[in-house]
mmCIF file of N, CA and C in Angstrom:
data_model
loop_
_atom_site.group_PDB
_atom_site.id
_atom_site.type_symbol
_atom_site.label_atom_id
_atom_site.label_comp_id
_atom_site.label_asym_id
_atom_site.label_seq_id
_atom_site.Cartn_x
_atom_site.Cartn_y
_atom_site.Cartn_z
ATOM 1 N N MET L 1 -21.268 -32.481 -6.139
ATOM 2 C CA MET L 1 -21.207 -31.567 -7.256
ATOM 3 C C MET L 1 -20.287 -32.167 -8.307
ATOM 4 N N ARG L 2 -20.700 -32.086 -9.531
ATOM 5 C CA ARG L 2 -19.931 -32.651 -10.623
ATOM 6 C C ARG L 2 -18.768 -31.737 -10.965
ATOM 7 N N SER L 3 -17.630 -32.323 -11.191
ATOM 8 C CA SER L 3 -16.432 -31.562 -11.521
ATOM 9 C C SER L 3 -16.035 -31.866 -12.961
ATOM 10 N N TYR L 4 -15.625 -30.846 -13.673
ATOM 11 C CA TYR L 4 -15.166 -31.027 -15.041
ATOM 12 C C TYR L 4 -13.666 -31.250 -15.036
ATOM 13 N N GLY L 5 -13.117 -31.644 -16.154
ATOM 14 C CA GLY L 5 -11.734 -32.087 -16.277
ATOM 15 C C GLY L 5 -10.698 -31.245 -15.572
ATOM 16 N N ASN L 6 -10.843 -29.978 -15.499
ATOM 17 C CA ASN L 6 -9.811 -29.132 -14.898
ATOM 18 C C ASN L 6 -10.140 -28.738 -13.463
ATOM 19 N N GLY L 7 -11.089 -29.383 -12.824
ATOM 20 C CA GLY L 7 -11.394 -29.121 -11.428
ATOM 21 C C GLY L 7 -12.418 -28.030 -11.196
ATOM 22 N N ILE L 8 -13.055 -27.526 -12.250
ATOM 23 C CA ILE L 8 -14.078 -26.495 -12.103
ATOM 24 C C ILE L 8 -15.428 -27.193 -11.943
ATOM 25 N N SER L 9 -16.158 -26.815 -10.921
ATOM 26 C CA SER L 9 -17.454 -27.443 -10.679
ATOM 27 C C SER L 9 -18.559 -26.709 -11.428
ATOM 28 N N ALA L 10 -19.699 -27.353 -11.568
ATOM 29 C CA ALA L 10 -20.854 -26.729 -12.208
ATOM 30 C C ALA L 10 -21.305 -25.511 -11.397
ATOM 31 N N LYS L 11 -21.201 -25.605 -10.087
ATOM 32 C CA LYS L 11 -21.571 -24.486 -9.226
ATOM 33 C C LYS L 11 -20.645 -23.288 -9.473
ATOM 34 N N GLY L 12 -19.366 -23.555 -9.650
ATOM 35 C CA GLY L 12 -18.405 -22.490 -9.936
ATOM 36 C C GLY L 12 -18.693 -21.805 -11.260
ATOM 37 N N ILE L 13 -19.071 -22.605 -12.251
ATOM 38 C CA ILE L 13 -19.414 -22.035 -13.555
ATOM 39 C C ILE L 13 -20.664 -21.174 -13.436
ATOM 40 N N LEU L 14 -21.669 -21.663 -12.710
ATOM 41 C CA LEU L 14 -22.908 -20.924 -12.531
ATOM 42 C C LEU L 14 -22.659 -19.597 -11.814
ATOM 43 N N ILE L 15 -21.878 -19.616 -10.762
ATOM 44 C CA ILE L 15 -21.561 -18.390 -10.025
ATOM 45 C C ILE L 15 -20.794 -17.424 -10.928
ATOM 46 N N GLY L 16 -19.876 -17.945 -11.708
ATOM 47 C CA GLY L 16 -19.121 -17.105 -12.638
ATOM 48 C C GLY L 16 -20.033 -16.432 -13.649
ATOM 49 N N LEU L 17 -21.004 -17.176 -14.174
ATOM 50 C CA LEU L 17 -21.941 -16.597 -15.132
ATOM 51 C C LEU L 17 -22.823 -15.536 -14.486
ATOM 52 N N ILE L 18 -23.233 -15.782 -13.255
ATOM 53 C CA ILE L 18 -24.076 -14.818 -12.548
ATOM 54 C C ILE L 18 -23.324 -13.509 -12.325
ATOM 55 N N ILE L 19 -22.060 -13.579 -12.082
ATOM 56 C CA ILE L 19 -21.254 -12.378 -11.850
ATOM 57 C C ILE L 19 -20.891 -11.690 -13.166
ATOM 58 N N VAL L 20 -20.506 -12.460 -14.168
ATOM 59 C CA VAL L 20 -20.001 -11.896 -15.415
ATOM 60 C C VAL L 20 -21.116 -11.377 -16.321
ATOM 61 N N PHE L 21 -22.255 -12.067 -16.388
ATOM 62 C CA PHE L 21 -23.317 -11.670 -17.316
ATOM 63 C C PHE L 21 -23.786 -10.228 -17.116
ATOM 64 N N PRO L 22 -24.098 -9.789 -15.887
ATOM 65 C CA PRO L 22 -24.519 -8.387 -15.735
ATOM 66 C C PRO L 22 -23.440 -7.392 -16.168
ATOM 67 N N LEU L 23 -22.194 -7.712 -15.924
ATOM 68 C CA LEU L 23 -21.113 -6.813 -16.327
ATOM 69 C C LEU L 23 -21.043 -6.691 -17.845
ATOM 70 N N ILE L 24 -21.219 -7.798 -18.527
ATOM 71 C CA ILE L 24 -21.178 -7.785 -19.992
ATOM 72 C C ILE L 24 -22.402 -7.095 -20.569
ATOM 73 N N SER L 25 -23.568 -7.359 -19.997
ATOM 74 C CA SER L 25 -24.801 -6.804 -20.553
ATOM 75 C C SER L 25 -24.875 -5.292 -20.406
ATOM 76 N N PHE L 26 -24.239 -4.720 -19.391
ATOM 77 C CA PHE L 26 -24.294 -3.281 -19.210
ATOM 78 C C PHE L 26 -23.089 -2.554 -19.782
ATOM 79 N N SER L 27 -22.097 -3.269 -20.226
ATOM 80 C CA SER L 27 -20.954 -2.585 -20.824
ATOM 81 C C SER L 27 -21.347 -2.093 -22.201
ATOM 82 N N GLY L 28 -20.932 -0.912 -22.545
ATOM 83 C CA GLY L 28 -21.245 -0.359 -23.849
ATOM 84 C C GLY L 28 -22.598 0.320 -23.915
ATOM 85 N N CYS L 29 -23.326 0.365 -22.814
ATOM 86 C CA CYS L 29 -24.616 1.061 -22.814
ATOM 87 C C CYS L 29 -24.342 2.560 -22.873
ATOM 88 N N THR L 30 -24.907 3.194 -23.850
ATOM 89 C CA THR L 30 -24.746 4.623 -24.003
ATOM 90 C C THR L 30 -26.100 5.272 -23.793
ATOM 91 N N SER L 31 -26.150 6.275 -22.958
ATOM 92 C CA SER L 31 -27.420 6.959 -22.760
ATOM 93 C C SER L 31 -27.579 8.050 -23.812
ATOM 94 N N TYR L 32 -28.807 8.253 -24.234
ATOM 95 C CA TYR L 32 -29.132 9.276 -25.215
ATOM 96 C C TYR L 32 -29.803 10.443 -24.503
ATOM 97 N N VAL L 33 -29.518 11.645 -24.954
ATOM 98 C CA VAL L 33 -30.053 12.852 -24.328
ATOM 99 C C VAL L 33 -30.442 13.863 -25.408
ATOM 100 N N TRP L 34 -31.291 14.801 -25.010
ATOM 101 C CA TRP L 34 -31.591 15.951 -25.853
ATOM 102 C C TRP L 34 -30.521 17.003 -25.588
ATOM 103 N N TYR L 35 -30.176 17.761 -26.603
ATOM 104 C CA TYR L 35 -29.229 18.862 -26.433
ATOM 105 C C TYR L 35 -29.638 20.019 -27.335
ATOM 106 N N HIS L 36 -29.193 21.201 -26.968
ATOM 107 C CA HIS L 36 -29.540 22.410 -27.714
ATOM 108 C C HIS L 36 -28.378 23.386 -27.608
ATOM 109 N N HIS L 37 -28.097 24.103 -28.679
ATOM 110 C CA HIS L 37 -26.965 25.046 -28.682
ATOM 111 C C HIS L 37 -27.274 26.321 -27.892
ATOM 112 N N ASP L 38 -28.509 26.810 -27.968
ATOM 113 C CA ASP L 38 -28.825 28.107 -27.371
ATOM 114 C C ASP L 38 -29.717 28.023 -26.133
ATOM 115 N N GLN L 39 -30.441 26.957 -25.987
ATOM 116 C CA GLN L 39 -31.417 26.833 -24.905
ATOM 117 C C GLN L 39 -30.717 26.496 -23.591
ATOM 118 N N LYS L 40 -30.693 27.419 -22.662
ATOM 119 C CA LYS L 40 -29.940 27.235 -21.429
ATOM 120 C C LYS L 40 -30.828 26.913 -20.228
ATOM 121 N N THR L 41 -32.121 27.142 -20.333
ATOM 122 C CA THR L 41 -33.008 27.017 -19.190
ATOM 123 C C THR L 41 -33.765 25.692 -19.222
ATOM 124 N N PRO L 42 -33.627 24.880 -18.188
ATOM 125 C CA PRO L 42 -34.354 23.608 -18.145
ATOM 126 C C PRO L 42 -35.874 23.789 -18.227
ATOM 127 N N LEU L 43 -36.378 24.892 -17.706
ATOM 128 C CA LEU L 43 -37.823 25.137 -17.778
ATOM 129 C C LEU L 43 -38.279 25.297 -19.228
ATOM 130 N N ASN L 44 -37.467 25.966 -20.049
ATOM 131 C CA ASN L 44 -37.805 26.102 -21.469
ATOM 132 C C ASN L 44 -37.810 24.743 -22.153
ATOM 133 N N PHE L 45 -36.863 23.883 -21.784
ATOM 134 C CA PHE L 45 -36.841 22.534 -22.338
ATOM 135 C C PHE L 45 -38.125 21.793 -21.972
ATOM 136 N N GLN L 46 -38.541 21.894 -20.706
ATOM 137 C CA GLN L 46 -39.770 21.220 -20.264
ATOM 138 C C GLN L 46 -40.985 21.765 -21.020
ATOM 139 N N ASN L 47 -41.036 23.081 -21.236
ATOM 140 C CA ASN L 47 -42.142 23.679 -21.983
ATOM 141 C C ASN L 47 -42.155 23.202 -23.432
ATOM 142 N N ASP L 48 -40.984 23.166 -24.061
ATOM 143 C CA ASP L 48 -40.897 22.699 -25.439
ATOM 144 C C ASP L 48 -41.294 21.221 -25.537
ATOM 145 N N LYS L 49 -40.838 20.437 -24.592
ATOM 146 C CA LYS L 49 -41.187 19.015 -24.576
ATOM 147 C C LYS L 49 -42.695 18.848 -24.390
ATOM 148 N N PHE L 50 -43.287 19.662 -23.520
ATOM 149 C CA PHE L 50 -44.727 19.605 -23.291
ATOM 150 C C PHE L 50 -45.493 19.948 -24.569
ATOM 151 N N LYS L 51 -45.038 20.988 -25.306
ATOM 152 C CA LYS L 51 -45.670 21.354 -26.576
ATOM 153 C C LYS L 51 -45.650 20.181 -27.549
ATOM 154 N N CYS L 52 -44.517 19.507 -27.609
ATOM 155 C CA CYS L 52 -44.403 18.368 -28.525
ATOM 156 C C CYS L 52 -45.278 17.200 -28.068
ATOM 157 N N GLU L 53 -45.394 17.012 -26.767
ATOM 158 C CA GLU L 53 -46.258 15.956 -26.258
ATOM 159 C C GLU L 53 -47.724 16.269 -26.546
ATOM 160 N N GLU L 54 -48.121 17.558 -26.483
ATOM 161 C CA GLU L 54 -49.477 17.955 -26.854
ATOM 162 C C GLU L 54 -49.727 17.671 -28.334
ATOM 163 N N ASP L 55 -48.747 18.026 -29.175
ATOM 164 C CA ASP L 55 -48.851 17.753 -30.606
ATOM 165 C C ASP L 55 -48.990 16.249 -30.852
ATOM 166 N N LEU L 56 -48.247 15.481 -30.102
ATOM 167 C CA LEU L 56 -48.293 14.027 -30.233
ATOM 168 C C LEU L 56 -49.658 13.480 -29.828
ATOM 169 N N ALA L 57 -50.243 14.033 -28.771
ATOM 170 C CA ALA L 57 -51.573 13.593 -28.335
ATOM 171 C C ALA L 57 -52.619 13.890 -29.417
ATOM 172 N N LYS L 58 -52.533 15.058 -30.060
ATOM 173 C CA LYS L 58 -53.452 15.400 -31.154
ATOM 174 C C LYS L 58 -53.249 14.449 -32.328
ATOM 175 N N PHE L 59 -51.994 14.151 -32.628
ATOM 176 C CA PHE L 59 -51.667 13.232 -33.719
ATOM 177 C C PHE L 59 -52.296 11.854 -33.474
ATOM 178 N N LYS L 60 -52.180 11.365 -32.237
ATOM 179 C CA LYS L 60 -52.758 10.056 -31.896
ATOM 180 C C LYS L 60 -54.282 10.098 -31.991
ATOM 181 N N ALA L 61 -54.884 11.187 -31.514
ATOM 182 C CA ALA L 61 -56.346 11.305 -31.557
ATOM 183 C C ALA L 61 -56.845 11.384 -32.994
ATOM 184 N N ASP L 62 -56.139 12.120 -33.837
ATOM 185 C CA ASP L 62 -56.542 12.253 -35.237
ATOM 186 C C ASP L 62 -56.372 10.953 -36.013
ATOM 187 N N ALA L 63 -55.479 10.106 -35.562
ATOM 188 C CA ALA L 63 -55.248 8.845 -36.273
ATOM 189 C C ALA L 63 -56.476 7.935 -36.178
ATOM 190 N N GLY L 64 -57.193 7.994 -35.070
ATOM 191 C CA GLY L 64 -58.400 7.199 -34.914
ATOM 192 C C GLY L 64 -58.170 5.722 -34.697
ATOM 193 N N LYS L 65 -56.932 5.334 -34.596
ATOM 194 C CA LYS L 65 -56.576 3.935 -34.345
ATOM 195 C C LYS L 65 -55.253 3.916 -33.600
ATOM 196 N N PRO L 66 -54.889 2.793 -33.010
ATOM 197 C CA PRO L 66 -53.591 2.733 -32.326
ATOM 198 C C PRO L 66 -52.446 3.073 -33.290
ATOM 199 N N VAL L 67 -51.533 3.893 -32.811
ATOM 200 C CA VAL L 67 -50.413 4.337 -33.639
ATOM 201 C C VAL L 67 -49.180 3.513 -33.293
ATOM 202 N N ASP L 68 -48.439 3.131 -34.304
ATOM 203 C CA ASP L 68 -47.213 2.355 -34.138
ATOM 204 C C ASP L 68 -46.221 3.111 -33.259
ATOM 205 N N LYS L 69 -45.537 2.384 -32.380
ATOM 206 C CA LYS L 69 -44.574 2.996 -31.456
ATOM 207 C C LYS L 69 -43.479 3.757 -32.206
ATOM 208 N N ASP L 70 -43.026 3.232 -33.324
ATOM 209 C CA ASP L 70 -41.984 3.904 -34.107
ATOM 210 C C ASP L 70 -42.488 5.235 -34.666
ATOM 211 N N ALA L 71 -43.769 5.265 -35.071
ATOM 212 C CA ALA L 71 -44.347 6.506 -35.593
ATOM 213 C C ALA L 71 -44.443 7.562 -34.494
ATOM 214 N N VAL L 72 -44.754 7.131 -33.278
ATOM 215 C CA VAL L 72 -44.838 8.049 -32.140
ATOM 216 C C VAL L 72 -43.458 8.633 -31.843
ATOM 217 N N THR L 73 -42.449 7.763 -31.795
ATOM 218 C CA THR L 73 -41.081 8.213 -31.530
ATOM 219 C C THR L 73 -40.614 9.176 -32.619
ATOM 220 N N TYR L 74 -40.888 8.844 -33.876
ATOM 221 C CA TYR L 74 -40.482 9.695 -34.996
ATOM 222 C C TYR L 74 -41.150 11.060 -34.893
ATOM 223 N N ARG L 75 -42.448 11.069 -34.577
ATOM 224 C CA ARG L 75 -43.190 12.329 -34.486
ATOM 225 C C ARG L 75 -42.634 13.216 -33.367
ATOM 226 N N MET L 76 -42.364 12.617 -32.216
ATOM 227 C CA MET L 76 -41.821 13.377 -31.076
ATOM 228 C C MET L 76 -40.442 13.934 -31.416
ATOM 229 N N ASN L 77 -39.582 13.101 -31.978
ATOM 230 C CA ASN L 77 -38.233 13.550 -32.344
ATOM 231 C C ASN L 77 -38.285 14.647 -33.392
ATOM 232 N N ASP L 78 -39.197 14.510 -34.352
ATOM 233 C CA ASP L 78 -39.331 15.499 -35.411
ATOM 234 C C ASP L 78 -39.759 16.852 -34.837
ATOM 235 N N CYS L 79 -40.687 16.826 -33.884
ATOM 236 C CA CYS L 79 -41.147 18.056 -33.251
ATOM 237 C C CYS L 79 -40.007 18.728 -32.472
ATOM 238 N N MET L 80 -39.300 17.954 -31.666
ATOM 239 C CA MET L 80 -38.204 18.516 -30.863
ATOM 240 C C MET L 80 -37.091 19.047 -31.762
ATOM 241 N N LYS L 81 -36.790 18.341 -32.828
ATOM 242 C CA LYS L 81 -35.750 18.809 -33.750
ATOM 243 C C LYS L 81 -36.190 20.096 -34.443
ATOM 244 N N GLY L 82 -37.493 20.222 -34.681
ATOM 245 C CA GLY L 82 -38.027 21.453 -35.261
ATOM 246 C C GLY L 82 -37.845 22.653 -34.345
ATOM 247 N N LEU L 83 -37.737 22.397 -33.052
ATOM 248 C CA LEU L 83 -37.506 23.467 -32.076
ATOM 249 C C LEU L 83 -36.017 23.693 -31.813
ATOM 250 N N GLY L 84 -35.166 23.002 -32.558
ATOM 251 C CA GLY L 84 -33.724 23.227 -32.454
ATOM 252 C C GLY L 84 -32.972 22.241 -31.587
ATOM 253 N N TYR L 85 -33.641 21.226 -31.074
ATOM 254 C CA TYR L 85 -32.978 20.240 -30.219
ATOM 255 C C TYR L 85 -32.377 19.124 -31.064
ATOM 256 N N GLY L 86 -31.326 18.550 -30.545
ATOM 257 C CA GLY L 86 -30.731 17.367 -31.144
ATOM 258 C C GLY L 86 -30.908 16.201 -30.187
ATOM 259 N N TRP L 87 -30.876 14.986 -30.707
ATOM 260 C CA TRP L 87 -31.021 13.772 -29.898
ATOM 261 C C TRP L 87 -29.842 12.890 -30.237
ATOM 262 N N GLY L 88 -29.052 12.535 -29.237
ATOM 263 C CA GLY L 88 -27.895 11.716 -29.533
ATOM 264 C C GLY L 88 -27.249 11.143 -28.291
ATOM 265 N N PRO L 89 -26.267 10.276 -28.519
ATOM 266 C CA PRO L 89 -25.553 9.678 -27.391
ATOM 267 C C PRO L 89 -24.708 10.731 -26.677
ATOM 268 N N THR L 90 -24.536 10.528 -25.397
ATOM 269 C CA THR L 90 -23.778 11.494 -24.598
ATOM 270 C C THR L 90 -22.348 11.650 -25.094
ATOM 271 N N THR L 91 -21.853 10.663 -25.799
ATOM 272 C CA THR L 91 -20.470 10.714 -26.288
ATOM 273 C C THR L 91 -20.317 11.538 -27.558
ATOM 274 N N ALA L 92 -21.438 11.920 -28.206
ATOM 275 C CA ALA L 92 -21.345 12.612 -29.488
ATOM 276 C C ALA L 92 -21.986 13.997 -29.478
ATOM 277 N N ILE L 93 -22.134 14.590 -28.320
ATOM 278 C CA ILE L 93 -22.779 15.898 -28.223
ATOM 279 C C ILE L 93 -21.743 16.998 -28.419
ATOM 280 N N PRO L 94 -22.061 18.000 -29.245
ATOM 281 C CA PRO L 94 -21.123 19.117 -29.426
ATOM 282 C C PRO L 94 -20.844 19.804 -28.089
ATOM 283 N N GLU L 95 -19.626 20.251 -27.908
ATOM 284 C CA GLU L 95 -19.197 20.827 -26.629
ATOM 285 C C GLU L 95 -19.939 22.100 -26.250
ATOM 286 N N ASP L 96 -20.417 22.857 -27.224
ATOM 287 C CA ASP L 96 -21.089 24.113 -26.916
ATOM 288 C C ASP L 96 -22.591 23.952 -26.688
ATOM 289 N N SER L 97 -23.057 22.727 -26.483
ATOM 290 C CA SER L 97 -24.480 22.458 -26.308
ATOM 291 C C SER L 97 -24.849 22.275 -24.841
ATOM 292 N N PHE L 98 -26.101 22.542 -24.556
ATOM 293 C CA PHE L 98 -26.656 22.309 -23.229
ATOM 294 C C PHE L 98 -27.419 20.995 -23.283
ATOM 295 N N VAL L 99 -27.199 20.135 -22.304
ATOM 296 C CA VAL L 99 -27.740 18.778 -22.308
ATOM 297 C C VAL L 99 -28.923 18.683 -21.375
ATOM 298 N N TYR L 100 -29.948 17.966 -21.850
ATOM 299 C CA TYR L 100 -31.164 17.725 -21.066
ATOM 300 C C TYR L 100 -31.447 16.236 -21.026
ATOM 301 N N GLU L 101 -31.514 15.689 -19.825
ATOM 302 C CA GLU L 101 -31.841 14.273 -19.644
ATOM 303 C C GLU L 101 -33.317 14.086 -19.956
ATOM 304 N N ASP L 102 -33.643 12.996 -20.613
ATOM 305 C CA ASP L 102 -35.028 12.672 -20.899
ATOM 306 C C ASP L 102 -35.227 11.215 -20.569
ATOM 307 N N ASN L 103 -36.007 10.944 -19.549
ATOM 308 C CA ASN L 103 -36.219 9.556 -19.105
ATOM 309 C C ASN L 103 -37.315 8.918 -19.925
ATOM 310 N N ARG L 104 -36.950 8.420 -21.069
ATOM 311 C CA ARG L 104 -37.917 7.763 -21.938
ATOM 312 C C ARG L 104 -38.118 6.350 -21.508
#
């Protein structure tokens, strides 16, 4: 194994990168969630989300062509916000809100 000037081998550097890279890549990851001030029931959230997904399906069908991913995301967010939900990082949610995880 080749050693560099200070006695560190290439294998040692490789192992160090394998250990450090995942730690760096996942640091600072913030999860985003839906939240609502008055909506307390998870079932209501699921129903509202389903309504927006139905609206989104109609939107895609009416487009008659593949819809851009950003347009789909914007349409879904716009629908949910119209029902009173907010979308944001877990670190910026108002304290009086109820949080709903959404596995996008």
